[in-house]
mmCIF file of C-alpha atoms and ligand atoms in Angstrom:
data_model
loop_
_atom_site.group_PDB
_atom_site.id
_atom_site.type_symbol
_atom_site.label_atom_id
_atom_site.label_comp_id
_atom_site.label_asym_id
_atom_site.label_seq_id
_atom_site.Cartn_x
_atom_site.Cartn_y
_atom_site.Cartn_z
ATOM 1 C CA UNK A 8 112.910 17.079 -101.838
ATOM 2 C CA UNK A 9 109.952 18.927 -100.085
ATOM 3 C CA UNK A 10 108.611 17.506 -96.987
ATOM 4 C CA UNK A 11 104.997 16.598 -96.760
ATOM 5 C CA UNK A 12 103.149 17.234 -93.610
ATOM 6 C CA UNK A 13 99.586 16.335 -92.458
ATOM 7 C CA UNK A 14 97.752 18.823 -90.326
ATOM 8 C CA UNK A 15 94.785 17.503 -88.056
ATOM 9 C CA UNK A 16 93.297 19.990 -86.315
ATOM 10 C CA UNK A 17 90.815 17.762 -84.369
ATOM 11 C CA UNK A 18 88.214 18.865 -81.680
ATOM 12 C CA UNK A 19 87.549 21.846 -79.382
ATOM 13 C CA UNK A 20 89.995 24.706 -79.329
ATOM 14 C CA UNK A 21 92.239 22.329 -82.050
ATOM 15 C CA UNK A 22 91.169 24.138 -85.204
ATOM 16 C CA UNK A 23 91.766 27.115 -83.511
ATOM 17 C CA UNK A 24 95.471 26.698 -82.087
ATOM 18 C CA UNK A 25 96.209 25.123 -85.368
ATOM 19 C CA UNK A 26 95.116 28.330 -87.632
ATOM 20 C CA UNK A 27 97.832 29.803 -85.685
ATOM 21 C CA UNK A 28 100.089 27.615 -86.042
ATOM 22 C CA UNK A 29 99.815 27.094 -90.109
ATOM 23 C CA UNK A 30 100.205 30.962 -90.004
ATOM 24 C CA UNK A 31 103.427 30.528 -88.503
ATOM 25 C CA UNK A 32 103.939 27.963 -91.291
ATOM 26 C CA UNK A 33 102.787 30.082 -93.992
ATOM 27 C CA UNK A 34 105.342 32.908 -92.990
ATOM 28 C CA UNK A 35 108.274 30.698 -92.923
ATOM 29 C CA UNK A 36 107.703 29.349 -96.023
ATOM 30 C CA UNK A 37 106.790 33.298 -98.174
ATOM 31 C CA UNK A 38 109.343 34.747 -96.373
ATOM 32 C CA UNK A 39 112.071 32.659 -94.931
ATOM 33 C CA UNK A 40 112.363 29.613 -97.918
ATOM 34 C CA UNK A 41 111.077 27.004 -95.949
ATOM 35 C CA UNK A 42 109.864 24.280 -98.185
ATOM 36 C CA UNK A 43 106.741 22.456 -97.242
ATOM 37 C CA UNK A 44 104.008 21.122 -98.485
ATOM 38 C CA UNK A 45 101.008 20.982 -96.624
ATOM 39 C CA UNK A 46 97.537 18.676 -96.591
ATOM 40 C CA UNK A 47 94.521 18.219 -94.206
ATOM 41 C CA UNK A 48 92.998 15.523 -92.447
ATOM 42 C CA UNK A 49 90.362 14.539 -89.917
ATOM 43 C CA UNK A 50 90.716 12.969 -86.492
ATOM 44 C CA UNK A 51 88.898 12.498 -83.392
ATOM 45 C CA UNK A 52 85.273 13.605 -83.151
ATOM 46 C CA UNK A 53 86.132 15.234 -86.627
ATOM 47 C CA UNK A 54 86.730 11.869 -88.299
ATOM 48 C CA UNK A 55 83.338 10.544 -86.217
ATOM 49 C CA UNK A 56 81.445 13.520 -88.029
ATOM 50 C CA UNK A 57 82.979 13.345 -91.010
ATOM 51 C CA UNK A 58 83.344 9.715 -91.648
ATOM 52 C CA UNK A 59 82.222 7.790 -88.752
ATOM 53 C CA UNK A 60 85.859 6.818 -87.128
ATOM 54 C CA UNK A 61 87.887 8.892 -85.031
ATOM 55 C CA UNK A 62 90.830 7.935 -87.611
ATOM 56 C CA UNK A 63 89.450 7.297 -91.160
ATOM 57 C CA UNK A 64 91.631 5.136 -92.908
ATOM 58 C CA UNK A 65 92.681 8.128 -95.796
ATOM 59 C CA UNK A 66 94.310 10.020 -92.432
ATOM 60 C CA UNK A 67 96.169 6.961 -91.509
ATOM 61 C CA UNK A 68 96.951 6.626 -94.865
ATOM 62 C CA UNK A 69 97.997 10.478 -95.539
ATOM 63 C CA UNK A 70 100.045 10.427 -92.584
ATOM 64 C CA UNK A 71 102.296 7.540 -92.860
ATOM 65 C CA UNK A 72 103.169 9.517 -96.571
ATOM 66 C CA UNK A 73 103.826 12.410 -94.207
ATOM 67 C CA UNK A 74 107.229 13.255 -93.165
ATOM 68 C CA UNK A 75 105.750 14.698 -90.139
ATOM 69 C CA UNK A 76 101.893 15.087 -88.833
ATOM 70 C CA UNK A 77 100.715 18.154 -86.624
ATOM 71 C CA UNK A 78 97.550 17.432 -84.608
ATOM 72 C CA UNK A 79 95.936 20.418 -82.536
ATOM 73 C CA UNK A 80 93.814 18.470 -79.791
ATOM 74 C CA UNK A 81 91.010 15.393 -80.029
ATOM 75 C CA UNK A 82 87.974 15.221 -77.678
ATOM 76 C CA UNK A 83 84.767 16.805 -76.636
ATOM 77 C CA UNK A 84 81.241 16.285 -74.427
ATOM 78 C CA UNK A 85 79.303 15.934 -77.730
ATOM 79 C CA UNK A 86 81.469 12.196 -78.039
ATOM 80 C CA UNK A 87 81.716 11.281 -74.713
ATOM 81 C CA UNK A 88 78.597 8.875 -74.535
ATOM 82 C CA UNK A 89 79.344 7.271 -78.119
ATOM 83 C CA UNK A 90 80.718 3.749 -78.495
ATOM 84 C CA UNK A 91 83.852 3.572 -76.677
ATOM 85 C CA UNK A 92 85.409 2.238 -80.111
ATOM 86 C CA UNK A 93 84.562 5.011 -81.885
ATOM 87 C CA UNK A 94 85.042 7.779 -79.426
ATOM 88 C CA UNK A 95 88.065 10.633 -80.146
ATOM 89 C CA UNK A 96 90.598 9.382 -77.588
ATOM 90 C CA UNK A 97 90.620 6.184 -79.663
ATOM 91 C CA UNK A 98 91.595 7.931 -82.718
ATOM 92 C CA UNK A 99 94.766 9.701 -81.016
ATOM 93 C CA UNK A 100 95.871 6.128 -79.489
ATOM 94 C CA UNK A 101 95.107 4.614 -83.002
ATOM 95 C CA UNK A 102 97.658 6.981 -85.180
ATOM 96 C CA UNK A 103 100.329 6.762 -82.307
ATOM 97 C CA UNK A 104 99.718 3.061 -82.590
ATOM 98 C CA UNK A 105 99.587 2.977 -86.862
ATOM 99 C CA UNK A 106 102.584 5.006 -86.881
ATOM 100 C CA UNK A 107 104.413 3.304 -84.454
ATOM 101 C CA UNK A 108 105.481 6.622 -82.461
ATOM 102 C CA UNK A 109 106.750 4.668 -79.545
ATOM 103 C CA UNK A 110 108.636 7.917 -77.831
ATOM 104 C CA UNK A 111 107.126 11.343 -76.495
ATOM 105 C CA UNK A 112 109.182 13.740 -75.700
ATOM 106 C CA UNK A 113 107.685 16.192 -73.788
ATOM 107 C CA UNK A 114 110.115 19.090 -72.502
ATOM 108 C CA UNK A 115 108.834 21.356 -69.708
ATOM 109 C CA UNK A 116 110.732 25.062 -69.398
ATOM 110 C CA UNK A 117 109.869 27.665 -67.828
ATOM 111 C CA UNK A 118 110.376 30.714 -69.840
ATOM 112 C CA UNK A 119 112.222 33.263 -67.861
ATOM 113 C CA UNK A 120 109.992 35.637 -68.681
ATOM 114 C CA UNK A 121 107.253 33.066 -66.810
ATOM 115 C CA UNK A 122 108.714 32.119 -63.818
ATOM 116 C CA UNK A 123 106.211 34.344 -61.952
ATOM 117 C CA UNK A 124 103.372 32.598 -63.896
ATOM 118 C CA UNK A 125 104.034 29.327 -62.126
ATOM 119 C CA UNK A 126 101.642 28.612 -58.863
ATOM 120 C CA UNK A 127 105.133 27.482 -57.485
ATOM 121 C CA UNK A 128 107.476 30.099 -56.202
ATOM 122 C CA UNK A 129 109.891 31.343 -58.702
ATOM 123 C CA UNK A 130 113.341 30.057 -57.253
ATOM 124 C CA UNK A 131 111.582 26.730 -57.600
ATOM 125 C CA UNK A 132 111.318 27.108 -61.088
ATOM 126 C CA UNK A 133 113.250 29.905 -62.725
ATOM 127 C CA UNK A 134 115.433 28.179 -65.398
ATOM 128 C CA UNK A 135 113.744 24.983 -65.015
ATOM 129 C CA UNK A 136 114.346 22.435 -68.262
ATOM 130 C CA UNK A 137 113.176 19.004 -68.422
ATOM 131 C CA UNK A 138 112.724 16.382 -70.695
ATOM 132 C CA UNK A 139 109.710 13.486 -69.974
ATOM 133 C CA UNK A 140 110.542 11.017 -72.219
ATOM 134 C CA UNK A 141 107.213 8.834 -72.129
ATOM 135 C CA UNK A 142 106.914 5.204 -74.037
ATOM 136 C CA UNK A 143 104.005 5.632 -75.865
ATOM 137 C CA UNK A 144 102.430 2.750 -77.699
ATOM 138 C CA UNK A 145 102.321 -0.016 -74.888
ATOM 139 C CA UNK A 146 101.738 -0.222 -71.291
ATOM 140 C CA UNK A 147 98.639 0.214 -69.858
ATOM 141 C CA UNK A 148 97.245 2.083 -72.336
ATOM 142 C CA UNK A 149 97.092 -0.960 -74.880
ATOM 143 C CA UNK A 150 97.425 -3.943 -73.148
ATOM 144 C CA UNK A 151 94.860 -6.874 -73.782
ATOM 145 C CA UNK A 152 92.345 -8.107 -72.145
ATOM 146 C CA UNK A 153 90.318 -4.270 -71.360
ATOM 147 C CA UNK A 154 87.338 -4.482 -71.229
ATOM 148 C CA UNK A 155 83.815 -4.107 -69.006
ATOM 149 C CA UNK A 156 82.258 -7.278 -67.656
ATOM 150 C CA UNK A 157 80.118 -8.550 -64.739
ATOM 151 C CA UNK A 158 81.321 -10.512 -62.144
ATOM 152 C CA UNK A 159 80.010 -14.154 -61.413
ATOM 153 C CA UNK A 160 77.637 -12.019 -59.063
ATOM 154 C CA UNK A 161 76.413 -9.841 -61.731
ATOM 155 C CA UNK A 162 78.752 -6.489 -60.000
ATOM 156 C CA UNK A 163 80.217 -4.209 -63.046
ATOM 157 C CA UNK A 164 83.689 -4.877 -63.458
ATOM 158 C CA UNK A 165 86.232 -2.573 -65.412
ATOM 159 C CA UNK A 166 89.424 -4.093 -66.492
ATOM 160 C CA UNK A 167 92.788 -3.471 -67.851
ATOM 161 C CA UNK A 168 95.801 -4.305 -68.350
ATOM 162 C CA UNK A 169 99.477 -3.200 -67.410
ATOM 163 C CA UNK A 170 101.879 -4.959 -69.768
ATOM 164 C CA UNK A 171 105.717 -4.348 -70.857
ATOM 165 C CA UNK A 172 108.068 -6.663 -72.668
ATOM 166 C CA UNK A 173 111.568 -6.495 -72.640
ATOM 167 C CA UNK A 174 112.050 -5.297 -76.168
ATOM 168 C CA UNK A 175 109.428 -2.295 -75.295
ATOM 169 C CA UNK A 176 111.033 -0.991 -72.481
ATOM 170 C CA UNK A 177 115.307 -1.199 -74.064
ATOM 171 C CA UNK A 178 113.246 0.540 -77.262
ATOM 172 C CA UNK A 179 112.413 3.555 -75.412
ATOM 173 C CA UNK A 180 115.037 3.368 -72.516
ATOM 174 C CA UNK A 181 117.440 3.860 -75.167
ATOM 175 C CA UNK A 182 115.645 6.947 -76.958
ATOM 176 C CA UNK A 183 115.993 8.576 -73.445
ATOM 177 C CA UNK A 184 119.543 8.143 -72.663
ATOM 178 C CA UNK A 185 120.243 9.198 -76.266
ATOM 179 C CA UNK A 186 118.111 12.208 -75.461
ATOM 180 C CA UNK A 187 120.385 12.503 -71.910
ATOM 181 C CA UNK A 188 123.440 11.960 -73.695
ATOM 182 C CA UNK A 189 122.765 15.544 -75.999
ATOM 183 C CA UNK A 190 121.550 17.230 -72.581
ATOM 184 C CA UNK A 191 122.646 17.010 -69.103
ATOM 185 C CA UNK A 192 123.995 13.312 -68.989
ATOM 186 C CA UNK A 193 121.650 12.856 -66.280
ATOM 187 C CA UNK A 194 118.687 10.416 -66.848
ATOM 188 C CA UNK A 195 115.713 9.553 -63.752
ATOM 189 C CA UNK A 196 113.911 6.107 -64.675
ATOM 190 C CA UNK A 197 110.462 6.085 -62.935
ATOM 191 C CA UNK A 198 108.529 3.127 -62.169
ATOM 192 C CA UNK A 199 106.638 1.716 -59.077
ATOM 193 C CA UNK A 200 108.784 -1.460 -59.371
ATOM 194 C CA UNK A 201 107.670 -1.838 -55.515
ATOM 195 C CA UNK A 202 104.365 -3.170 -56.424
ATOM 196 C CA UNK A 203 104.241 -3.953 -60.063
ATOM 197 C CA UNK A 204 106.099 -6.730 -61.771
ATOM 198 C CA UNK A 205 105.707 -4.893 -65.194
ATOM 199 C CA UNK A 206 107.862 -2.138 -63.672
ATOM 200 C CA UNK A 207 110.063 -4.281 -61.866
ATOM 201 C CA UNK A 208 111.233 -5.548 -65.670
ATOM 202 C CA UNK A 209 111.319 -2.111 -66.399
ATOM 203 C CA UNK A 210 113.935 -1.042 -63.717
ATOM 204 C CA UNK A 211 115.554 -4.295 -64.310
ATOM 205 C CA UNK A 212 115.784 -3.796 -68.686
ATOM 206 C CA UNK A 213 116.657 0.107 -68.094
ATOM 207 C CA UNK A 214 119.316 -0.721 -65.679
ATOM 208 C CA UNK A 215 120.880 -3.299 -68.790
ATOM 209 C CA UNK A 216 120.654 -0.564 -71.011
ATOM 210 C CA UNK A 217 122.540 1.458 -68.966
ATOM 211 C CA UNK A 218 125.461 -0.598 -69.178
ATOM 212 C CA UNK A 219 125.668 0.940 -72.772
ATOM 213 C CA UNK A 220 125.791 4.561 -71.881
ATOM 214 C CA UNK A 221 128.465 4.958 -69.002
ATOM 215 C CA UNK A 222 128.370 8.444 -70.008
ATOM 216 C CA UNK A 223 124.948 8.904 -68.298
ATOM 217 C CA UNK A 224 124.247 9.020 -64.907
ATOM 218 C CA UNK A 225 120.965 7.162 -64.017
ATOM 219 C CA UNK A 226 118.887 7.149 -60.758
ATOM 220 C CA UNK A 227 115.651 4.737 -59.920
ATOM 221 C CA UNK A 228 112.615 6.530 -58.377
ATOM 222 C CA UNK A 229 108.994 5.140 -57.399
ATOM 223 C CA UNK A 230 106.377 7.680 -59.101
ATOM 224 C CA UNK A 231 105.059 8.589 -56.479
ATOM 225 C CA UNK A 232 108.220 9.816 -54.871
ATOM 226 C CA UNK A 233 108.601 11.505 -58.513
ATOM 227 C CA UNK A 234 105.519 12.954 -58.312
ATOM 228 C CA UNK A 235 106.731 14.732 -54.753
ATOM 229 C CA UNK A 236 109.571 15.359 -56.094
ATOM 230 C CA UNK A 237 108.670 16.883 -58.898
ATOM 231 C CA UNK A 238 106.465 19.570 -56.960
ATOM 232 C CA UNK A 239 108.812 19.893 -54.126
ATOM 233 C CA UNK A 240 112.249 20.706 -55.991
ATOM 234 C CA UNK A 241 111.835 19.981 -59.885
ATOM 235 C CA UNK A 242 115.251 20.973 -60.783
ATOM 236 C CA UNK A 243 117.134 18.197 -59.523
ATOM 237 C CA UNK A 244 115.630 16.388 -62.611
ATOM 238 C CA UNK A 245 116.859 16.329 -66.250
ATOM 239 C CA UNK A 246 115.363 13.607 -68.478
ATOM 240 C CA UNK A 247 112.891 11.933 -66.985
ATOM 241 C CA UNK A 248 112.076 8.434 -68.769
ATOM 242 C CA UNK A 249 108.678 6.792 -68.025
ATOM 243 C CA UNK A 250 105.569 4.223 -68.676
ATOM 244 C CA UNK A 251 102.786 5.358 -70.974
ATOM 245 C CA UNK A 252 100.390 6.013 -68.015
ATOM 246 C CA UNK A 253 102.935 7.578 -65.531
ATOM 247 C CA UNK A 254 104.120 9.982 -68.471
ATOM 248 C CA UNK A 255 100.780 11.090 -68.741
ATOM 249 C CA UNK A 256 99.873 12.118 -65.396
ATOM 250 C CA UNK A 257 103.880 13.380 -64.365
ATOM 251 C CA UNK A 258 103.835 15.594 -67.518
ATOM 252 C CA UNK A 259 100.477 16.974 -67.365
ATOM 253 C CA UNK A 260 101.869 17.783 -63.469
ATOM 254 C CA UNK A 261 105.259 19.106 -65.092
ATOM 255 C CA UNK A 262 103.353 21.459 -67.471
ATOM 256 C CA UNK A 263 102.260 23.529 -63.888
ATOM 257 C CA UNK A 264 105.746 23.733 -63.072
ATOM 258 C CA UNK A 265 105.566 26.310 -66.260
ATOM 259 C CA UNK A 266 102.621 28.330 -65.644
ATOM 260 C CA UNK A 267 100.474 26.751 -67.697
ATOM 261 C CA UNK A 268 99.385 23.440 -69.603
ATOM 262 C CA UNK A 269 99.272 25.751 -72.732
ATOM 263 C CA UNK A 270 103.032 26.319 -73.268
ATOM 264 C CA UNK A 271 104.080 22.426 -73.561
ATOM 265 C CA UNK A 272 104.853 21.017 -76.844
ATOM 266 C CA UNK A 273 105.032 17.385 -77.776
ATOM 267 C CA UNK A 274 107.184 15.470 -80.340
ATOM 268 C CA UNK A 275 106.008 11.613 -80.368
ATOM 269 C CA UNK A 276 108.698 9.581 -82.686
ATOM 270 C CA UNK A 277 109.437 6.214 -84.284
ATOM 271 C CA UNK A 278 111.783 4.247 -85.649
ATOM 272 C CA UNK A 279 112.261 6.238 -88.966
ATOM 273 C CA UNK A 280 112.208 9.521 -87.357
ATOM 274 C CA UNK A 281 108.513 9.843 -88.499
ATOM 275 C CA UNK A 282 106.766 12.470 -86.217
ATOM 276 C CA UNK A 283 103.798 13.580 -84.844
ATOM 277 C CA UNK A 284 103.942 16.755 -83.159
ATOM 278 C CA UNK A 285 100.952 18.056 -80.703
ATOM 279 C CA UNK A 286 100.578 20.616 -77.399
ATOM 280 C CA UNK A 287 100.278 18.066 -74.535
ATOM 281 C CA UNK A 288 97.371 20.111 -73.686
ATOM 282 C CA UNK A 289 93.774 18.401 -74.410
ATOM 283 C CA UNK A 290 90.521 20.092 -76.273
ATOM 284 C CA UNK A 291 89.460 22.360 -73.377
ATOM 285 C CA UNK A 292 85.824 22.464 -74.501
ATOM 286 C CA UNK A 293 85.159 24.977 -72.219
ATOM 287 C CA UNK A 294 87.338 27.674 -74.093
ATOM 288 C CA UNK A 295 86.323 26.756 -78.030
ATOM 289 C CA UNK A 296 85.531 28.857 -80.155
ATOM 290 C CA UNK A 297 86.280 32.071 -78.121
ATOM 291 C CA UNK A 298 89.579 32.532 -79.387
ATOM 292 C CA UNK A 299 90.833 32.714 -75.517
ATOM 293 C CA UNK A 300 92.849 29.546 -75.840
ATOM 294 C CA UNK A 301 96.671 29.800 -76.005
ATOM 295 C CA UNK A 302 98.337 28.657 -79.326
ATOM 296 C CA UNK A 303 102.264 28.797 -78.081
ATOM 297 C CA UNK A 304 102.294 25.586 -76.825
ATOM 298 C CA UNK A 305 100.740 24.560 -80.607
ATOM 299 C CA UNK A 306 103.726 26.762 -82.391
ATOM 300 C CA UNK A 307 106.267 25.572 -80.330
ATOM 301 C CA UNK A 308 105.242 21.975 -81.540
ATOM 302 C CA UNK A 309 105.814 23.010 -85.055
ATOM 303 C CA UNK A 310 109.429 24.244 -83.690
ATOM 304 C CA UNK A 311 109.842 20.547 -82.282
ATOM 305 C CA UNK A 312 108.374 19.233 -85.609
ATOM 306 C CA UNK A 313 110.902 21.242 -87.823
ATOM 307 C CA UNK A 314 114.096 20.088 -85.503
ATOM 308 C CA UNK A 315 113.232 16.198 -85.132
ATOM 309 C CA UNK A 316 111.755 15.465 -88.232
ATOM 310 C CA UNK A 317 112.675 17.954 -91.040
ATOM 311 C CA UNK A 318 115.874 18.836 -90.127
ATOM 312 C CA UNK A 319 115.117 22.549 -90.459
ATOM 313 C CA UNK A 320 117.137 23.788 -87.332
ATOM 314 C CA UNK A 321 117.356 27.460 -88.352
ATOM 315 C CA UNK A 322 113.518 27.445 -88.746
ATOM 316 C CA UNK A 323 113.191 25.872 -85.488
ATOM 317 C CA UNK A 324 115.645 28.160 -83.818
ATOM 318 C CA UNK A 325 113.605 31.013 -85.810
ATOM 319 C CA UNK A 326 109.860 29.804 -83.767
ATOM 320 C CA UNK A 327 111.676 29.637 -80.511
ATOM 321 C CA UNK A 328 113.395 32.698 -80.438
ATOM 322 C CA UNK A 329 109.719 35.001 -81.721
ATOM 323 C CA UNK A 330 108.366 32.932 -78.720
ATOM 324 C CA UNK A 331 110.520 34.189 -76.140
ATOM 325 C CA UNK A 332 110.744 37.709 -77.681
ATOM 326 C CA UNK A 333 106.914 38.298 -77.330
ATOM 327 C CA UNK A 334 106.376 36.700 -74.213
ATOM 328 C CA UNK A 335 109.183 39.084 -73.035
ATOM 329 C CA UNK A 336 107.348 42.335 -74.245
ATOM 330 C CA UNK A 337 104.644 40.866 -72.432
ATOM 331 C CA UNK A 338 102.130 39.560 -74.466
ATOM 332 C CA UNK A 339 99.925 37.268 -72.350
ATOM 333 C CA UNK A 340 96.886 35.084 -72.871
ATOM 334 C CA UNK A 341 94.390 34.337 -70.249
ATOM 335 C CA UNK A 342 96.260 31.088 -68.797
ATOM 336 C CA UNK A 343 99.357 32.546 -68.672
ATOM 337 C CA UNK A 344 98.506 36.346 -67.448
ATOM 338 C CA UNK A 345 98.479 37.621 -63.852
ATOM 339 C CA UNK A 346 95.346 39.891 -61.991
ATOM 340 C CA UNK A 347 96.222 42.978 -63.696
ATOM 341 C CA UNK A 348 97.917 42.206 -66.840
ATOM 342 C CA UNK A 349 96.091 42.959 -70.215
ATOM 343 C CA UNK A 350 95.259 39.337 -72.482
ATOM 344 C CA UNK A 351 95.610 39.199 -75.446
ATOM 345 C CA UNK A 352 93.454 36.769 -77.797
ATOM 346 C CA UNK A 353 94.616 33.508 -79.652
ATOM 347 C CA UNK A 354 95.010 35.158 -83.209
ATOM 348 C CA UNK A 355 96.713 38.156 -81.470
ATOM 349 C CA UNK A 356 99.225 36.035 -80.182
ATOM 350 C CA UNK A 357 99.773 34.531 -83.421
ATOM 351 C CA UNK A 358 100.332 37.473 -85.497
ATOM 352 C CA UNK A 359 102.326 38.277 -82.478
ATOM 353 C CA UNK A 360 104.630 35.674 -83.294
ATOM 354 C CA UNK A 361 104.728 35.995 -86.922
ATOM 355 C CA UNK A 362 105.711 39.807 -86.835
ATOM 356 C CA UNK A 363 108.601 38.617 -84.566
ATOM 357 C CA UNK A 364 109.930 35.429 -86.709
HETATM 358 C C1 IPM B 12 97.859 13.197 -73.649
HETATM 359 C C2 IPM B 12 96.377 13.021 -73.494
HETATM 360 C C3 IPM B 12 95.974 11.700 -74.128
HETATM 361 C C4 IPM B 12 96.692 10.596 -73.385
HETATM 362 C C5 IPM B 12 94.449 11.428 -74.163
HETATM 363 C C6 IPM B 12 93.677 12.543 -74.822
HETATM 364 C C7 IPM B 12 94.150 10.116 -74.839
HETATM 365 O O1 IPM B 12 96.034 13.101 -72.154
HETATM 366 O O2 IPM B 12 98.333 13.209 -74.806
HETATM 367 O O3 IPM B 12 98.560 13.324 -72.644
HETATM 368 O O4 IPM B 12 96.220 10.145 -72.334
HETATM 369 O O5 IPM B 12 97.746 10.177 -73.855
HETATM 370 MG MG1 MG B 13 97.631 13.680 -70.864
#
């Protein structure tokens, strides 16, 4: 049977990344057999234009009959001061939601041929390899009430709420130390179970779960601590397995460990093994449309996307080795390129990859 996927391309530089992206696509499936089949949708400030939601129900629709969906970024100044319902962000939390993609796994490696692109010295991060497995779908993030209000004397109040249940956190605790059982065996739950009773459950249900992988090592640590020790020696870590929120900020601080936001893939997964693949990266508004913006971290999310969902391991093995071949002759963009060195543009860097699949 031939997979279906669902491309969004979204907002800012997100059509742009994507292009190259479906070119890698294309050439895997005229030259290499892959077969694919391949529809469009809108999200984010997209969907607002097109049909007045950041997800119209036909992309909802579309994508839960996709085997997989690959979104290239959501967000922009031109919806920032819309209805908070209906602005781009929303859209992105509502398909995660819809589909139920409850895990994101976002690895962060530094390329060998990067480690001098890092801001960090390169013994700090030369062969680095993590895995941030963040719980997507709850926490923070969704919890109820949220809101703005006044106060009894009339003082602006914004609200939200930080909320886990027990059958949230063994969900996702137990994607992790599956992930840790294929990698290092070495898992790092992080929490700030010191002041939060949500994460206190959380360190309490991850330490249960444990019980059923003795295989894997695990270790507590506040996120602040992991936040430290993240910058100050990152390779003591392996999978890293996290709230909604804390994901968020420890992988966006992970993806500098790298060299750049711009190389980081994402794979966020249900139950069924349904999958919606994106760069961690965000719009970068500032960059559209001058074809500046690097599309790696958007390729290597196909690669991701054609390992965890489609089962097309050669193919994925194909996209990650044309990666690391061009970025060892050299080829740089902008974000990732040092005083000196030559950039190249977004669609050179995707026929870059192409020629070397
Ligand atoms: C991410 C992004 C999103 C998030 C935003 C755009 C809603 O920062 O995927 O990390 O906070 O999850
Ligand atoms: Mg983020």
């Amino acid at each position: 049977m031939t997979a279906k996927i669902l491309v969004l391309p979204g907002d800012g530089i997100g059509p742009e990344i994507i292009a190259e992206a479906e070119k890698v696509l294309q050439a895997l499936i005229t030259d290499h057999e892959l077969k694919l089949q391949i529809d469009h949708g809108a999200i984010g400030g997209h969907g607002v234009d097109v049909s007045g939601k950041p997800l119209p129900e036909e992309t909802l629709e579309k994508a839960r009959a996709s085997d997989a969906v690959l979104l290239g970024a959501v967000g922009g100044p031109k919806w920032e001061t819309i209805e908070r319902s209906l602005r781009p962000e929303r859209g992105l939390l509502a398909i995660r939601s819809g589909l139920g993609l409850y895990a994101n796994l976002r690895p962060a490696i530094v390329h060998s041929a990067l480690a001098d692109a890092s801001t960090l010295r390169p013994e700090i991060v030369a062969g680095l390899d993590i895995m941030i497995v963040r719980e997507l779908t709850g926490g923070i993030y969704f919890g109820e009430p949220r809101g703005m209000r006044r106060t009894s004397d009339n003082l602006r109040e914004g609200f939200n709420t930080l909320v886990y249940n027990e059958a949230e956190i063994r969900r996702i605790a137990g994607m992790a130390f599956e992930v840790a059982r294929k990698r290092s065996g070495k898992i790092c739950s992080v929490d700030k179970a010191n002041v939060l009773e949500a994460t206190e459950l959380w360190r309490e249900v991850v330490t249960e779960v444990a019980a059923d992988y003795p295989d894997v090592s695990l270790q507590h640590m506040y996120v602040d601590n992991a936040a430290m020790q993240l910058v100050r020696d990152p390779k003591q870590f392996d999978v890293i397995v996290t709230t909604n929120m804390f994901g968020d900020i420890l992988s966006d601080l992970a993806s500098m460990l790298t060299g750049s936001i711009g190389m980081l893939p994402s794979a966020s997964l249900n139950q069924t093994g349904q999958g919606l693949y994106e760069p961690i990266h965000g719009s970068a508004p500032d960059i559209a449309g001058q074809n500046k913006a690097n599309p790696l971290a958007t390729i290597l999310s196909v690669a991701m996307m054609l390992r965890y969902s489609l089962n097309e391991i050669s193919h994925a093995n194909r996209i990650e080795a044309a990666v690391k071949k061009v970025l060892a002759n050299g080829l740089r963009t902008p974000d990732i390129c040092r005083s000196g060195d030559q950039a190249i543009s977004t669609t050179d860097m995707g026929n870059a990859i192409v020629a070397a699949l």
